[in-house]
Amino acid sequence: MIRGCLLIGSGCALYPLGWNSEEVQQTCNNLSDQFELGTCQLGWAYYCTGGGAAAAMLLCTWLACFAGKKQKQYPY
């Protein structure tokens, strides 16, 4: 699960490297470059993906911290 979170997070981090392609520059009035969108805007899906990857990473870390703790034994 952690590997998946890291891969999604790295995909979100590397995504802006493609903004200097010819297609994106034509769409964004030739003002886009790497990590600079020009007149274009990011959609909500990009933010949701990044937030989901961060939340999954935190959740996995939190669950891993409690996985090794011994639970109380109840005399039933």
Short mmCIF file of N, CA, C and O in Angstrom, two decimals:
data_model
loop_
_atom_site.label_atom_id
_atom_site.label_comp_id
_atom_site.label_asym_id
_atom_site.label_seq_id
_atom_site.Cartn_x
_atom_site.Cartn_y
_atom_site.Cartn_z
N MET A 1 0.82 -1.19 0.00
CA MET A 1 0.00 0.00 0.00
C MET A 1 0.87 1.25 0.00
O MET A 1 0.54 2.23 -0.67
N ILE A 2 1.94 1.21 0.77
CA ILE A 2 2.84 2.37 0.82
C ILE A 2 3.46 2.60 -0.55
O ILE A 2 3.60 3.75 -1.00
N ARG A 3 3.83 1.52 -1.21
CA ARG A 3 4.42 1.67 -2.56
C ARG A 3 3.43 2.32 -3.52
O ARG A 3 3.80 3.15 -4.34
N GLY A 4 2.18 1.93 -3.43
CA GLY A 4 1.16 2.53 -4.28
C GLY A 4 0.99 4.02 -4.01
O GLY A 4 0.87 4.82 -4.93
N CYS A 5 1.02 4.39 -2.73
CA CYS A 5 0.92 5.81 -2.38
C CYS A 5 2.11 6.59 -2.92
O CYS A 5 1.97 7.70 -3.42
N LEU A 6 3.30 6.00 -2.80
CA LEU A 6 4.50 6.67 -3.31
C LEU A 6 4.45 6.81 -4.83
O LEU A 6 4.85 7.84 -5.38
N LEU A 7 3.95 5.79 -5.52
CA LEU A 7 3.85 5.87 -6.97
C LEU A 7 2.84 6.92 -7.42
O LEU A 7 3.08 7.67 -8.37
N ILE A 8 1.71 6.98 -6.75
CA ILE A 8 0.71 7.99 -7.09
C ILE A 8 1.25 9.39 -6.79
O ILE A 8 1.10 10.31 -7.59
N GLY A 9 1.90 9.54 -5.64
CA GLY A 9 2.48 10.83 -5.29
C GLY A 9 3.56 11.27 -6.25
O GLY A 9 3.63 12.44 -6.65
N SER A 10 4.41 10.33 -6.67
CA SER A 10 5.46 10.69 -7.63
C SER A 10 4.85 11.00 -9.00
O SER A 10 5.34 11.86 -9.73
N GLY A 11 3.77 10.33 -9.36
CA GLY A 11 3.08 10.65 -10.61
C GLY A 11 2.51 12.06 -10.59
O GLY A 11 2.59 12.79 -11.58
N CYS A 12 1.95 12.47 -9.45
CA CYS A 12 1.44 13.84 -9.32
C CYS A 12 2.58 14.85 -9.36
O CYS A 12 2.43 15.95 -9.88
N ALA A 13 3.73 14.49 -8.81
CA ALA A 13 4.87 15.40 -8.81
C ALA A 13 5.50 15.52 -10.20
O ALA A 13 5.98 16.58 -10.58
N LEU A 14 5.48 14.44 -10.97
CA LEU A 14 6.10 14.45 -12.30
C LEU A 14 5.15 14.92 -13.40
O LEU A 14 5.60 15.25 -14.49
N TYR A 15 3.88 14.96 -13.13
CA TYR A 15 2.88 15.35 -14.12
C TYR A 15 3.18 16.71 -14.76
O TYR A 15 3.06 16.86 -15.98
N PRO A 16 3.57 17.72 -14.00
CA PRO A 16 3.83 19.03 -14.61
C PRO A 16 5.03 19.06 -15.57
O PRO A 16 5.18 20.03 -16.31
N LEU A 17 5.84 18.04 -15.61
CA LEU A 17 6.96 18.02 -16.55
C LEU A 17 6.49 17.97 -18.00
O LEU A 17 7.22 18.36 -18.90
N GLY A 18 5.28 17.55 -18.22
CA GLY A 18 4.74 17.47 -19.58
C GLY A 18 4.05 18.73 -20.06
O GLY A 18 3.54 18.78 -21.18
N TRP A 19 4.03 19.77 -19.23
CA TRP A 19 3.34 20.98 -19.61
C TRP A 19 4.07 21.79 -20.69
O TRP A 19 3.50 22.73 -21.23
N ASN A 20 5.30 21.43 -20.99
CA ASN A 20 5.99 22.16 -22.05
C ASN A 20 5.85 21.47 -23.40
O ASN A 20 6.52 21.84 -24.36
N SER A 21 4.96 20.49 -23.49
CA SER A 21 4.73 19.82 -24.77
C SER A 21 3.97 20.75 -25.72
O SER A 21 3.33 21.72 -25.31
N GLU A 22 4.05 20.44 -26.98
CA GLU A 22 3.45 21.29 -28.01
C GLU A 22 1.94 21.39 -27.86
O GLU A 22 1.37 22.48 -28.01
N GLU A 23 1.28 20.27 -27.53
CA GLU A 23 -0.17 20.27 -27.41
C GLU A 23 -0.64 21.16 -26.26
O GLU A 23 -1.61 21.90 -26.38
N VAL A 24 0.05 21.07 -25.12
CA VAL A 24 -0.33 21.87 -23.97
C VAL A 24 -0.05 23.34 -24.24
O VAL A 24 -0.85 24.21 -23.88
N GLN A 25 1.06 23.64 -24.88
CA GLN A 25 1.37 25.04 -25.19
C GLN A 25 0.34 25.65 -26.14
O GLN A 25 -0.03 26.81 -25.98
N GLN A 26 -0.12 24.88 -27.10
CA GLN A 26 -1.15 25.38 -28.00
C GLN A 26 -2.45 25.66 -27.26
O GLN A 26 -3.14 26.64 -27.53
N THR A 27 -2.79 24.79 -26.34
CA THR A 27 -4.02 24.95 -25.57
C THR A 27 -3.94 26.13 -24.61
O THR A 27 -4.93 26.84 -24.40
N CYS A 28 -2.77 26.35 -24.04
CA CYS A 28 -2.59 27.40 -23.01
C CYS A 28 -1.99 28.68 -23.58
O CYS A 28 -1.24 29.39 -22.89
N ASN A 29 -2.24 28.99 -24.83
CA ASN A 29 -1.79 30.22 -25.48
C ASN A 29 -0.27 30.38 -25.51
O ASN A 29 0.25 31.48 -25.36
N ASN A 30 0.44 29.29 -25.68
CA ASN A 30 1.91 29.28 -25.76
C ASN A 30 2.59 29.92 -24.55
O ASN A 30 3.69 30.46 -24.65
N LEU A 31 1.96 29.87 -23.40
CA LEU A 31 2.54 30.44 -22.18
C LEU A 31 2.95 29.38 -21.17
O LEU A 31 3.47 29.72 -20.12
N SER A 32 2.73 28.12 -21.48
CA SER A 32 3.03 27.07 -20.51
C SER A 32 4.48 26.61 -20.64
O SER A 32 5.09 26.70 -21.69
N ASP A 33 4.99 26.15 -19.53
CA ASP A 33 6.34 25.59 -19.45
C ASP A 33 6.32 24.56 -18.32
O ASP A 33 5.30 24.36 -17.68
N GLN A 34 7.44 23.92 -18.04
CA GLN A 34 7.48 22.96 -16.96
C GLN A 34 7.13 23.65 -15.65
O GLN A 34 7.69 24.69 -15.31
N PHE A 35 6.19 23.08 -14.93
CA PHE A 35 5.70 23.58 -13.64
C PHE A 35 5.09 24.98 -13.73
O PHE A 35 4.96 25.67 -12.74
N GLU A 36 4.71 25.41 -14.92
CA GLU A 36 4.04 26.70 -15.10
C GLU A 36 2.98 26.52 -16.19
O GLU A 36 3.30 26.28 -17.34
N LEU A 37 1.71 26.63 -15.82
CA LEU A 37 0.63 26.33 -16.74
C LEU A 37 0.24 27.48 -17.65
O LEU A 37 -0.50 27.28 -18.61
N GLY A 38 0.69 28.66 -17.40
CA GLY A 38 0.28 29.79 -18.23
C GLY A 38 -1.16 30.18 -17.95
O GLY A 38 -1.53 30.46 -16.81
N THR A 39 -2.00 30.17 -18.97
CA THR A 39 -3.39 30.57 -18.79
C THR A 39 -4.31 29.40 -18.43
O THR A 39 -5.49 29.61 -18.17
N CYS A 40 -3.80 28.19 -18.43
CA CYS A 40 -4.63 27.01 -18.09
C CYS A 40 -4.71 26.85 -16.57
O CYS A 40 -3.96 27.45 -15.82
N GLN A 41 -5.63 25.99 -16.14
CA GLN A 41 -5.82 25.72 -14.72
C GLN A 41 -5.85 24.22 -14.49
O GLN A 41 -6.24 23.46 -15.38
N LEU A 42 -5.48 23.81 -13.29
CA LEU A 42 -5.58 22.41 -12.91
C LEU A 42 -7.02 22.09 -12.54
O LEU A 42 -7.71 22.92 -11.94
N GLY A 43 -7.43 20.90 -12.85
CA GLY A 43 -8.78 20.46 -12.48
C GLY A 43 -8.81 19.88 -11.08
O GLY A 43 -7.79 19.67 -10.43
N TRP A 44 -10.02 19.60 -10.60
CA TRP A 44 -10.18 19.09 -9.25
C TRP A 44 -9.64 17.67 -9.12
O TRP A 44 -9.28 17.24 -8.03
N ALA A 45 -9.56 16.92 -10.21
CA ALA A 45 -9.09 15.54 -10.13
C ALA A 45 -7.62 15.47 -9.72
O ALA A 45 -7.21 14.56 -8.98
N TYR A 46 -6.82 16.43 -10.16
CA TYR A 46 -5.39 16.45 -9.79
C TYR A 46 -5.25 16.66 -8.29
O TYR A 46 -4.47 15.99 -7.62
N TYR A 47 -6.03 17.60 -7.74
CA TYR A 47 -5.96 17.86 -6.30
C TYR A 47 -6.50 16.69 -5.49
O TYR A 47 -5.98 16.36 -4.43
N CYS A 48 -7.56 16.05 -5.98
CA CYS A 48 -8.11 14.88 -5.28
C CYS A 48 -7.13 13.72 -5.28
O CYS A 48 -7.01 13.00 -4.28
N THR A 49 -6.42 13.53 -6.37
CA THR A 49 -5.44 12.46 -6.45
C THR A 49 -4.30 12.70 -5.48
O THR A 49 -3.88 11.80 -4.75
N GLY A 50 -3.79 13.92 -5.46
CA GLY A 50 -2.71 14.25 -4.52
C GLY A 50 -3.15 14.14 -3.08
O GLY A 50 -2.43 13.61 -2.22
N GLY A 51 -4.35 14.64 -2.78
CA GLY A 51 -4.87 14.54 -1.42
C GLY A 51 -5.15 13.11 -1.00
O GLY A 51 -4.91 12.73 0.14
N GLY A 52 -5.64 12.31 -1.94
CA GLY A 52 -5.89 10.90 -1.64
C GLY A 52 -4.61 10.13 -1.38
O GLY A 52 -4.55 9.28 -0.50
N ALA A 53 -3.57 10.44 -2.14
CA ALA A 53 -2.28 9.78 -1.93
C ALA A 53 -1.70 10.17 -0.57
O ALA A 53 -1.18 9.33 0.17
N ALA A 54 -1.81 11.45 -0.21
CA ALA A 54 -1.32 11.90 1.09
C ALA A 54 -2.12 11.28 2.23
O ALA A 54 -1.55 10.84 3.24
N ALA A 55 -3.44 11.22 2.08
CA ALA A 55 -4.28 10.63 3.11
C ALA A 55 -4.01 9.13 3.26
O ALA A 55 -3.95 8.61 4.38
N ALA A 56 -3.82 8.44 2.15
CA ALA A 56 -3.51 7.01 2.22
C ALA A 56 -2.17 6.77 2.88
O ALA A 56 -2.01 5.82 3.66
N MET A 57 -1.19 7.63 2.59
CA MET A 57 0.13 7.50 3.21
C MET A 57 0.04 7.69 4.72
O MET A 57 0.60 6.93 5.49
N LEU A 58 -0.71 8.71 5.14
CA LEU A 58 -0.87 8.94 6.58
C LEU A 58 -1.65 7.81 7.24
O LEU A 58 -1.30 7.39 8.34
N LEU A 59 -2.68 7.33 6.59
CA LEU A 59 -3.47 6.25 7.15
C LEU A 59 -2.65 4.97 7.28
O LEU A 59 -2.72 4.29 8.30
N CYS A 60 -1.87 4.66 6.25
CA CYS A 60 -1.02 3.45 6.31
C CYS A 60 0.01 3.56 7.42
O CYS A 60 0.27 2.59 8.13
N THR A 61 0.59 4.74 7.58
CA THR A 61 1.56 4.94 8.65
C THR A 61 0.91 4.80 10.01
O THR A 61 1.45 4.15 10.92
N TRP A 62 -0.26 5.39 10.17
CA TRP A 62 -0.97 5.32 11.44
C TRP A 62 -1.37 3.89 11.78
O TRP A 62 -1.21 3.44 12.92
N LEU A 63 -1.87 3.16 10.79
CA LEU A 63 -2.27 1.77 11.04
C LEU A 63 -1.07 0.88 11.33
O LEU A 63 -1.15 -0.04 12.14
N ALA A 64 0.06 1.16 10.68
CA ALA A 64 1.26 0.37 10.93
C ALA A 64 1.79 0.59 12.35
O ALA A 64 2.35 -0.33 12.96
N CYS A 65 1.59 1.78 12.88
CA CYS A 65 2.03 2.06 14.26
C CYS A 65 1.25 1.23 15.27
O CYS A 65 1.79 0.79 16.28
N PHE A 66 -0.02 1.03 15.02
CA PHE A 66 -0.86 0.30 15.96
C PHE A 66 -0.93 -1.20 15.67
O PHE A 66 -1.48 -1.95 16.46
N ALA A 67 -0.37 -1.64 14.57
CA ALA A 67 -0.46 -3.06 14.22
C ALA A 67 0.38 -3.93 15.15
O ALA A 67 0.03 -5.07 15.43
N GLY A 68 1.47 -3.42 15.65
CA GLY A 68 2.36 -4.22 16.49
C GLY A 68 2.02 -4.19 17.96
O GLY A 68 2.60 -4.94 18.75
N LYS A 69 1.08 -3.35 18.37
CA LYS A 69 0.73 -3.27 19.78
C LYS A 69 -0.11 -4.46 20.19
O LYS A 69 -0.99 -4.91 19.47
N LYS A 70 0.19 -4.95 21.37
CA LYS A 70 -0.56 -6.09 21.89
C LYS A 70 -1.90 -5.60 22.45
O LYS A 70 -1.95 -4.64 23.21
N GLN A 71 -2.95 -6.29 22.10
CA GLN A 71 -4.27 -5.92 22.59
C GLN A 71 -4.48 -6.52 23.98
O GLN A 71 -3.90 -7.54 24.33
N LYS A 72 -5.37 -5.88 24.73
CA LYS A 72 -5.67 -6.37 26.06
C LYS A 72 -6.40 -7.70 25.97
O LYS A 72 -7.23 -7.92 25.10
N GLN A 73 -6.09 -8.56 26.89
CA GLN A 73 -6.77 -9.86 26.97
C GLN A 73 -7.94 -9.74 27.93
O GLN A 73 -7.78 -9.40 29.08
N TYR A 74 -9.12 -9.99 27.43
CA TYR A 74 -10.31 -9.91 28.26
C TYR A 74 -10.70 -11.33 28.69
O TYR A 74 -10.82 -12.23 27.84
N PRO A 75 -10.90 -11.55 29.96
CA PRO A 75 -11.29 -12.90 30.42
C PRO A 75 -12.77 -13.15 30.18
O PRO A 75 -13.61 -12.76 30.97
N TYR A 76 -13.09 -13.79 29.12
CA TYR A 76 -14.48 -14.12 28.80
C TYR A 76 -14.79 -15.51 29.22
O TYR A 76 -14.37 -16.48 28.95
#
